[in-house]
């Protein structure tokens, strides 16, 4: 039973990356069919919040967390929603619109490296050069990021003789827009890394991840709506004119609701670096799906990069698994020490009489009996 519980965070993060890949592919196609990225962000946030709201209302613990957490908890939630909810999505989806889904999913793989560096700076991740697990985490992170970048930059011979869709929705833009899109995607990765680190104090203040996720979604919806109100002047942009646009908004909203809750839970269980290391899977999944369903060409460079991502991810997870087992062992040993100290204190107190003197229980019983006979 314990082994299955240890696999739950891995299974949850794999499912989230599958959803992220679907959001990237669908939203890219919807943007080129006329959907405004700013409007899409508002709809996505609103739908995700509406999905989480009824579940929060059914939670019995919501009121205690709301009133007991205080202003500090609300400040962390506001900061996380502003950076990880609003700014992240604005940078990501605008960069996705200016570049392509392949570049967007590949650039998001900078998140593990950024999160790893920030975690070391903040003291959340310990690295020692003489430790094999630390070397494994560093090496695995480098392999993951290198493999993901190579998937977008390296091509080589074509493996599958496929043709692009007539929609050509995944063709790359050129010029200044391309560079701006890459910079925006880099900014989105930085924002998401900060969001993951913010989950540590948020989880400490409010263990109810569903409640904190719903509150973050609500604040992000309000923030993104304010931004869109000033930037989108055409009211017609708010109309969803096709099933593709409607389905994209619904799917993205559901994925957002799940991702906020699942990732907050995984971070509380395994830490931000563990969660961030699954981002490269989104690139692999997106490339495979695009090749099968969108008939995008698959190259040798992409296959080599995908293989490097999987190897690097496995190496990092191996290092994190050792850390997790050692942490559990240390906690178990500390608990045993505390229990033994408690037992010693109870025994010592029981040996004291009312006058503060120690009873004669430590002396042999035979000597007591012989003294009575005398």
GROMACS .gro file of C-alpha atoms in nm:
model
  374
    1UNK     CA    1   0.000   0.000   0.000
    2UNK     CA    2   0.288   0.233   0.081
    3UNK     CA    3   0.445   0.170  -0.260
    4UNK     CA    4   0.129   0.280  -0.440
    5UNK     CA    5   0.107   0.592  -0.225
    6UNK     CA    6   0.463   0.682  -0.325
    7UNK     CA    7   0.363   0.654  -0.693
    8UNK     CA    8   0.063   0.887  -0.661
    9UNK     CA    9   0.261   1.213  -0.707
   10UNK     CA   10   0.432   1.068  -1.017
   11UNK     CA   11   0.104   0.954  -1.172
   12UNK     CA   12  -0.060   1.288  -1.094
   13UNK     CA   13   0.219   1.492  -1.254
   14UNK     CA   14   0.222   1.273  -1.568
   15UNK     CA   15  -0.152   1.334  -1.607
   16UNK     CA   16  -0.104   1.709  -1.563
   17UNK     CA   17   0.163   1.721  -1.834
   18UNK     CA   18  -0.070   1.536  -2.073
   19UNK     CA   19  -0.334   1.801  -2.006
   20UNK     CA   20  -0.081   2.082  -2.058
   21UNK     CA   21   0.021   1.940  -2.395
   22UNK     CA   22  -0.344   1.929  -2.501
   23UNK     CA   23  -0.396   2.291  -2.393
   24UNK     CA   24  -0.092   2.406  -2.593
   25UNK     CA   25  -0.205   2.230  -2.911
   26UNK     CA   26  -0.572   2.332  -2.891
   27UNK     CA   27  -0.508   2.693  -2.791
   28UNK     CA   28  -0.251   2.744  -3.070
   29UNK     CA   29  -0.505   2.625  -3.327
   30UNK     CA   30  -0.782   2.839  -3.172
   31UNK     CA   31  -0.564   3.152  -3.170
   32UNK     CA   32  -0.495   3.122  -3.540
   33UNK     CA   33  -0.867   3.074  -3.602
   34UNK     CA   34  -0.941   3.412  -3.441
   35UNK     CA   35  -0.959   3.358  -3.062
   36UNK     CA   36  -0.804   3.650  -2.871
   37UNK     CA   37  -0.535   3.527  -2.623
   38UNK     CA   38  -0.634   3.783  -2.358
   39UNK     CA   39  -1.000   3.682  -2.378
   40UNK     CA   40  -0.902   3.316  -2.369
   41UNK     CA   41  -0.710   3.369  -2.043
   42UNK     CA   42  -1.013   3.529  -1.875
   43UNK     CA   43  -1.247   3.250  -1.988
   44UNK     CA   44  -1.000   2.983  -1.884
   45UNK     CA   45  -0.954   3.132  -1.537
   46UNK     CA   46  -1.328   3.184  -1.491
   47UNK     CA   47  -1.420   2.829  -1.597
   48UNK     CA   48  -1.152   2.679  -1.372
   49UNK     CA   49  -1.274   2.883  -1.075
   50UNK     CA   50  -1.637   2.785  -1.136
   51UNK     CA   51  -1.536   2.420  -1.137
   52UNK     CA   52  -1.351   2.446  -0.805
   53UNK     CA   53  -1.606   2.669  -0.629
   54UNK     CA   54  -1.875   2.399  -0.562
   55UNK     CA   55  -1.609   2.160  -0.433
   56UNK     CA   56  -1.481   2.425  -0.194
   57UNK     CA   57  -1.835   2.488  -0.067
   58UNK     CA   58  -1.862   2.119   0.020
   59UNK     CA   59  -1.537   2.131   0.217
   60UNK     CA   60  -1.599   2.131   0.590
   61UNK     CA   61  -1.268   2.296   0.668
   62UNK     CA   62  -1.294   2.605   0.450
   63UNK     CA   63  -1.420   2.843   0.719
   64UNK     CA   64  -1.151   2.759   0.973
   65UNK     CA   65  -0.874   2.816   0.718
   66UNK     CA   66  -1.027   3.138   0.594
   67UNK     CA   67  -1.054   3.300   0.936
   68UNK     CA   68  -0.745   3.148   1.100
   69UNK     CA   69  -0.489   3.198   0.821
   70UNK     CA   70  -0.503   3.577   0.834
   71UNK     CA   71  -0.360   3.854   0.621
   72UNK     CA   72  -0.027   3.681   0.562
   73UNK     CA   73  -0.195   3.386   0.395
   74UNK     CA   74  -0.404   3.616   0.177
   75UNK     CA   75  -0.089   3.809   0.077
   76UNK     CA   76   0.082   3.489  -0.038
   77UNK     CA   77  -0.230   3.383  -0.229
   78UNK     CA   78  -0.255   3.724  -0.398
   79UNK     CA   79   0.112   3.717  -0.496
   80UNK     CA   80   0.084   3.360  -0.629
   81UNK     CA   81  -0.227   3.443  -0.833
   82UNK     CA   82  -0.069   3.759  -0.974
   83UNK     CA   83   0.258   3.593  -1.078
   84UNK     CA   84   0.164   3.228  -1.132
   85UNK     CA   85  -0.191   3.281  -1.252
   86UNK     CA   86  -0.210   3.611  -1.440
   87UNK     CA   87   0.145   3.703  -1.546
   88UNK     CA   88   0.239   3.343  -1.630
   89UNK     CA   89  -0.060   3.291  -1.858
   90UNK     CA   90  -0.025   3.630  -2.027
   91UNK     CA   91   0.341   3.563  -2.109
   92UNK     CA   92   0.284   3.199  -2.207
   93UNK     CA   93  -0.017   3.229  -2.435
   94UNK     CA   94   0.105   3.550  -2.601
   95UNK     CA   95   0.439   3.379  -2.662
   96UNK     CA   96   0.257   3.072  -2.791
   97UNK     CA   97   0.065   3.291  -3.036
   98UNK     CA   98   0.385   3.457  -3.163
   99UNK     CA   99   0.588   3.136  -3.199
  100UNK     CA  100   0.451   2.779  -3.208
  101UNK     CA  101   0.332   2.504  -2.979
  102UNK     CA  102   0.660   2.314  -3.017
  103UNK     CA  103   0.869   2.613  -2.908
  104UNK     CA  104   0.626   2.693  -2.624
  105UNK     CA  105   0.638   2.343  -2.476
  106UNK     CA  106   1.016   2.323  -2.525
  107UNK     CA  107   1.080   2.662  -2.361
  108UNK     CA  108   0.870   2.563  -2.060
  109UNK     CA  109   1.138   2.308  -1.982
  110UNK     CA  110   1.354   2.588  -1.850
  111UNK     CA  111   1.126   2.577  -1.545
  112UNK     CA  112   1.311   2.288  -1.374
  113UNK     CA  113   1.646   2.464  -1.406
  114UNK     CA  114   1.507   2.798  -1.284
  115UNK     CA  115   1.323   2.630  -0.995
  116UNK     CA  116   1.632   2.429  -0.902
  117UNK     CA  117   1.854   2.740  -0.892
  118UNK     CA  118   1.598   2.942  -0.693
  119UNK     CA  119   1.548   2.654  -0.449
  120UNK     CA  120   1.923   2.636  -0.388
  121UNK     CA  121   1.944   3.013  -0.335
  122UNK     CA  122   1.653   3.008  -0.088
  123UNK     CA  123   1.791   2.705   0.094
  124UNK     CA  124   1.502   2.477  -0.001
  125UNK     CA  125   1.727   2.233  -0.186
  126UNK     CA  126   2.057   2.102  -0.050
  127UNK     CA  127   2.340   2.028  -0.292
  128UNK     CA  128   2.672   1.871  -0.195
  129UNK     CA  129   2.936   1.781  -0.452
  130UNK     CA  130   3.040   1.465  -0.264
  131UNK     CA  131   2.685   1.326  -0.263
  132UNK     CA  132   2.577   1.100  -0.547
  133UNK     CA  133   2.213   1.204  -0.521
  134UNK     CA  134   2.303   1.574  -0.550
  135UNK     CA  135   2.520   1.506  -0.855
  136UNK     CA  136   2.236   1.298  -1.001
  137UNK     CA  137   1.985   1.582  -0.957
  138UNK     CA  138   2.217   1.836  -1.119
  139UNK     CA  139   2.312   1.605  -1.405
  140UNK     CA  140   1.953   1.497  -1.461
  141UNK     CA  141   1.833   1.858  -1.473
  142UNK     CA  142   2.098   1.947  -1.731
  143UNK     CA  143   2.011   1.644  -1.945
  144UNK     CA  144   1.638   1.723  -1.926
  145UNK     CA  145   1.676   2.084  -2.031
  146UNK     CA  146   1.930   2.001  -2.304
  147UNK     CA  147   1.710   1.728  -2.446
  148UNK     CA  148   1.402   1.949  -2.448
  149UNK     CA  149   1.584   2.235  -2.621
  150UNK     CA  150   1.732   1.999  -2.878
  151UNK     CA  151   1.381   1.882  -2.966
  152UNK     CA  152   1.298   2.234  -3.082
  153UNK     CA  153   1.634   2.330  -3.240
  154UNK     CA  154   1.771   2.006  -3.388
  155UNK     CA  155   1.607   1.838  -3.684
  156UNK     CA  156   1.821   1.597  -3.884
  157UNK     CA  157   1.668   1.336  -4.116
  158UNK     CA  158   1.292   1.302  -4.123
  159UNK     CA  159   1.159   0.982  -3.970
  160UNK     CA  160   0.800   1.002  -4.092
  161UNK     CA  161   0.710   1.123  -4.439
  162UNK     CA  162   0.414   1.331  -4.323
  163UNK     CA  163   0.255   1.647  -4.451
  164UNK     CA  164   0.138   1.952  -4.264
  165UNK     CA  165  -0.231   2.010  -4.220
  166UNK     CA  166  -0.397   2.255  -4.463
  167UNK     CA  167  -0.466   2.475  -4.161
  168UNK     CA  168  -0.089   2.514  -4.118
  169UNK     CA  169  -0.166   2.621  -3.764
  170UNK     CA  170   0.170   2.517  -3.631
  171UNK     CA  171   0.392   2.701  -3.878
  172UNK     CA  172   0.659   2.921  -3.728
  173UNK     CA  173   0.655   3.299  -3.744
  174UNK     CA  174   0.969   3.490  -3.840
  175UNK     CA  175   1.137   3.817  -3.747
  176UNK     CA  176   1.088   4.031  -3.440
  177UNK     CA  177   0.767   3.859  -3.331
  178UNK     CA  178   0.953   3.530  -3.301
  179UNK     CA  179   1.219   3.679  -3.071
  180UNK     CA  180   0.956   3.859  -2.864
  181UNK     CA  181   0.760   3.537  -2.832
  182UNK     CA  182   1.067   3.349  -2.706
  183UNK     CA  183   1.135   3.619  -2.446
  184UNK     CA  184   0.774   3.604  -2.329
  185UNK     CA  185   0.797   3.227  -2.296
  186UNK     CA  186   1.113   3.263  -2.090
  187UNK     CA  187   0.927   3.506  -1.865
  188UNK     CA  188   0.642   3.258  -1.827
  189UNK     CA  189   0.884   2.986  -1.711
  190UNK     CA  190   1.029   3.223  -1.451
  191UNK     CA  191   0.681   3.312  -1.325
  192UNK     CA  192   0.583   2.947  -1.294
  193UNK     CA  193   0.900   2.869  -1.100
  194UNK     CA  194   0.814   3.142  -0.851
  195UNK     CA  195   0.457   3.008  -0.825
  196UNK     CA  196   0.589   2.665  -0.728
  197UNK     CA  197   0.811   2.812  -0.459
  198UNK     CA  198   0.519   3.017  -0.326
  199UNK     CA  199   0.327   2.695  -0.261
  200UNK     CA  200   0.554   2.610   0.031
  201UNK     CA  201   0.442   2.895   0.262
  202UNK     CA  202   0.086   2.868   0.126
  203UNK     CA  203   0.069   2.496   0.212
  204UNK     CA  204   0.211   2.567   0.557
  205UNK     CA  205  -0.063   2.825   0.622
  206UNK     CA  206  -0.347   2.634   0.457
  207UNK     CA  207  -0.321   2.253   0.415
  208UNK     CA  208  -0.652   2.255   0.224
  209UNK     CA  209  -0.511   2.273  -0.131
  210UNK     CA  210  -0.856   2.284  -0.290
  211UNK     CA  211  -0.948   2.598  -0.098
  212UNK     CA  212  -0.619   2.777  -0.171
  213UNK     CA  213  -0.635   2.676  -0.540
  214UNK     CA  214  -0.991   2.807  -0.577
  215UNK     CA  215  -0.898   3.135  -0.410
  216UNK     CA  216  -0.597   3.172  -0.641
  217UNK     CA  217  -0.820   3.104  -0.941
  218UNK     CA  218  -1.073   3.365  -0.832
  219UNK     CA  219  -0.809   3.633  -0.781
  220UNK     CA  220  -0.639   3.545  -1.111
  221UNK     CA  221  -0.974   3.572  -1.292
  222UNK     CA  222  -1.031   3.921  -1.155
  223UNK     CA  223  -0.674   4.029  -1.235
  224UNK     CA  224  -0.677   3.893  -1.590
  225UNK     CA  225  -1.021   4.046  -1.654
  226UNK     CA  226  -0.891   4.389  -1.551
  227UNK     CA  227  -0.593   4.352  -1.787
  228UNK     CA  228  -0.814   4.236  -2.075
  229UNK     CA  229  -1.060   4.521  -2.015
  230UNK     CA  230  -0.788   4.777  -2.089
  231UNK     CA  231  -0.622   4.590  -2.377
  232UNK     CA  232  -0.919   4.442  -2.568
  233UNK     CA  233  -1.124   4.728  -2.710
  234UNK     CA  234  -1.333   4.526  -2.956
  235UNK     CA  235  -1.637   4.371  -2.785
  236UNK     CA  236  -1.669   4.120  -3.068
  237UNK     CA  237  -1.348   3.956  -2.947
  238UNK     CA  238  -1.538   3.821  -2.646
  239UNK     CA  239  -1.768   3.611  -2.868
  240UNK     CA  240  -1.680   3.244  -2.915
  241UNK     CA  241  -1.762   3.172  -3.279
  242UNK     CA  242  -1.675   2.803  -3.321
  243UNK     CA  243  -1.679   2.470  -3.142
  244UNK     CA  244  -1.299   2.479  -3.147
  245UNK     CA  245  -1.291   2.802  -2.944
  246UNK     CA  246  -1.561   2.682  -2.700
  247UNK     CA  247  -1.399   2.342  -2.655
  248UNK     CA  248  -1.056   2.500  -2.612
  249UNK     CA  249  -1.180   2.730  -2.333
  250UNK     CA  250  -1.363   2.447  -2.155
  251UNK     CA  251  -1.072   2.204  -2.174
  252UNK     CA  252  -0.821   2.470  -2.066
  253UNK     CA  253  -1.041   2.570  -1.771
  254UNK     CA  254  -1.075   2.211  -1.651
  255UNK     CA  255  -0.700   2.158  -1.692
  256UNK     CA  256  -0.628   2.474  -1.493
  257UNK     CA  257  -0.855   2.365  -1.207
  258UNK     CA  258  -0.686   2.026  -1.190
  259UNK     CA  259  -0.333   2.163  -1.228
  260UNK     CA  260  -0.363   2.419  -0.948
  261UNK     CA  261  -0.491   2.160  -0.702
  262UNK     CA  262  -0.275   1.864  -0.808
  263UNK     CA  263   0.052   2.059  -0.828
  264UNK     CA  264  -0.008   2.229  -0.494
  265UNK     CA  265  -0.062   1.885  -0.340
  266UNK     CA  266   0.247   1.737  -0.511
  267UNK     CA  267   0.464   2.029  -0.396
  268UNK     CA  268   0.350   1.975  -0.038
  269UNK     CA  269   0.440   1.605  -0.069
  270UNK     CA  270   0.769   1.612  -0.263
  271UNK     CA  271   0.877   1.974  -0.302
  272UNK     CA  272   0.889   2.225  -0.592
  273UNK     CA  273   1.190   2.072  -0.771
  274UNK     CA  274   1.021   1.732  -0.796
  275UNK     CA  275   0.711   1.891  -0.949
  276UNK     CA  276   0.906   2.111  -1.191
  277UNK     CA  277   1.106   1.818  -1.328
  278UNK     CA  278   0.796   1.679  -1.500
  279UNK     CA  279   0.766   1.979  -1.734
  280UNK     CA  280   0.986   1.819  -2.005
  281UNK     CA  281   0.724   1.547  -2.048
  282UNK     CA  282   0.492   1.810  -2.194
  283UNK     CA  283   0.736   1.859  -2.483
  284UNK     CA  284   0.759   1.486  -2.550
  285UNK     CA  285   0.382   1.437  -2.535
  286UNK     CA  286   0.315   1.744  -2.750
  287UNK     CA  287   0.556   1.628  -3.019
  288UNK     CA  288   0.407   1.278  -3.031
  289UNK     CA  289   0.047   1.405  -3.044
  290UNK     CA  290   0.134   1.661  -3.312
  291UNK     CA  291   0.298   1.392  -3.524
  292UNK     CA  292   0.005   1.149  -3.494
  293UNK     CA  293  -0.301   1.375  -3.510
  294UNK     CA  294  -0.170   1.695  -3.671
  295UNK     CA  295   0.066   1.515  -3.913
  296UNK     CA  296   0.364   1.729  -3.822
  297UNK     CA  297   0.697   1.585  -3.943
  298UNK     CA  298   0.908   1.396  -3.689
  299UNK     CA  299   1.288   1.423  -3.706
  300UNK     CA  300   1.579   1.227  -3.560
  301UNK     CA  301   1.679   1.526  -3.348
  302UNK     CA  302   1.337   1.528  -3.184
  303UNK     CA  303   1.362   1.157  -3.106
  304UNK     CA  304   1.708   1.197  -2.951
  305UNK     CA  305   1.589   1.495  -2.748
  306UNK     CA  306   1.284   1.305  -2.622
  307UNK     CA  307   1.505   1.015  -2.516
  308UNK     CA  308   1.737   1.255  -2.330
  309UNK     CA  309   1.437   1.410  -2.153
  310UNK     CA  310   1.317   1.071  -2.030
  311UNK     CA  311   1.666   0.967  -1.914
  312UNK     CA  312   1.726   1.298  -1.737
  313UNK     CA  313   1.387   1.286  -1.568
  314UNK     CA  314   1.453   0.932  -1.443
  315UNK     CA  315   1.793   1.036  -1.301
  316UNK     CA  316   1.644   1.332  -1.115
  317UNK     CA  317   1.357   1.124  -0.979
  318UNK     CA  318   1.611   0.869  -0.857
  319UNK     CA  319   1.796   1.141  -0.665
  320UNK     CA  320   1.472   1.282  -0.525
  321UNK     CA  321   1.353   0.934  -0.425
  322UNK     CA  322   1.669   0.880  -0.218
  323UNK     CA  323   1.617   1.219  -0.052
  324UNK     CA  324   1.258   1.128   0.026
  325UNK     CA  325   1.351   0.792   0.179
  326UNK     CA  326   1.628   0.947   0.389
  327UNK     CA  327   1.389   1.217   0.510
  328UNK     CA  328   1.137   0.952   0.615
  329UNK     CA  329   1.410   0.755   0.793
  330UNK     CA  330   1.528   1.063   0.980
  331UNK     CA  331   1.174   1.149   1.085
  332UNK     CA  332   1.116   0.791   1.203
  333UNK     CA  333   1.440   0.790   1.406
  334UNK     CA  334   1.358   1.127   1.558
  335UNK     CA  335   1.012   1.004   1.653
  336UNK     CA  336   1.161   0.699   1.822
  337UNK     CA  337   1.407   0.915   2.015
  338UNK     CA  338   1.125   1.141   2.132
  339UNK     CA  339   0.921   0.841   2.245
  340UNK     CA  340   1.216   0.692   2.435
  341UNK     CA  341   1.283   1.023   2.609
  342UNK     CA  342   0.917   1.049   2.705
  343UNK     CA  343   0.925   0.699   2.856
  344UNK     CA  344   1.241   0.782   3.054
  345UNK     CA  345   1.082   1.097   3.194
  346UNK     CA  346   0.771   0.906   3.301
  347UNK     CA  347   0.979   0.635   3.470
  348UNK     CA  348   1.193   0.892   3.653
  349UNK     CA  349   0.887   1.075   3.779
  350UNK     CA  350   0.723   0.754   3.896
  351UNK     CA  351   1.033   0.670   4.099
  352UNK     CA  352   1.005   0.991   4.302
  353UNK     CA  353   0.798   0.994   4.617
  354UNK     CA  354   0.592   1.279   4.750
  355UNK     CA  355   0.890   1.430   4.935
  356UNK     CA  356   1.097   1.431   4.618
  357UNK     CA  357   1.308   1.132   4.723
  358UNK     CA  358   1.364   0.823   4.517
  359UNK     CA  359   1.182   0.506   4.629
  360UNK     CA  360   1.369   0.198   4.738
  361UNK     CA  361   1.242  -0.001   4.441
  362UNK     CA  362   1.591  -0.015   4.298
  363UNK     CA  363   1.715  -0.222   4.599
  364UNK     CA  364   1.680  -0.602   4.589
  365UNK     CA  365   1.363  -0.742   4.740
  366UNK     CA  366   1.552  -1.013   4.930
  367UNK     CA  367   1.748  -0.756   5.125
  368UNK     CA  368   1.423  -0.588   5.229
  369UNK     CA  369   1.276  -0.916   5.353
  370UNK     CA  370   1.589  -1.003   5.548
  371UNK     CA  371   1.582  -0.664   5.714
  372UNK     CA  372   1.221  -0.721   5.826
  373UNK     CA  373   1.308  -1.056   5.983
  374UNK     CA  374   1.584  -0.898   6.185
   0.00000   0.00000   0.00000
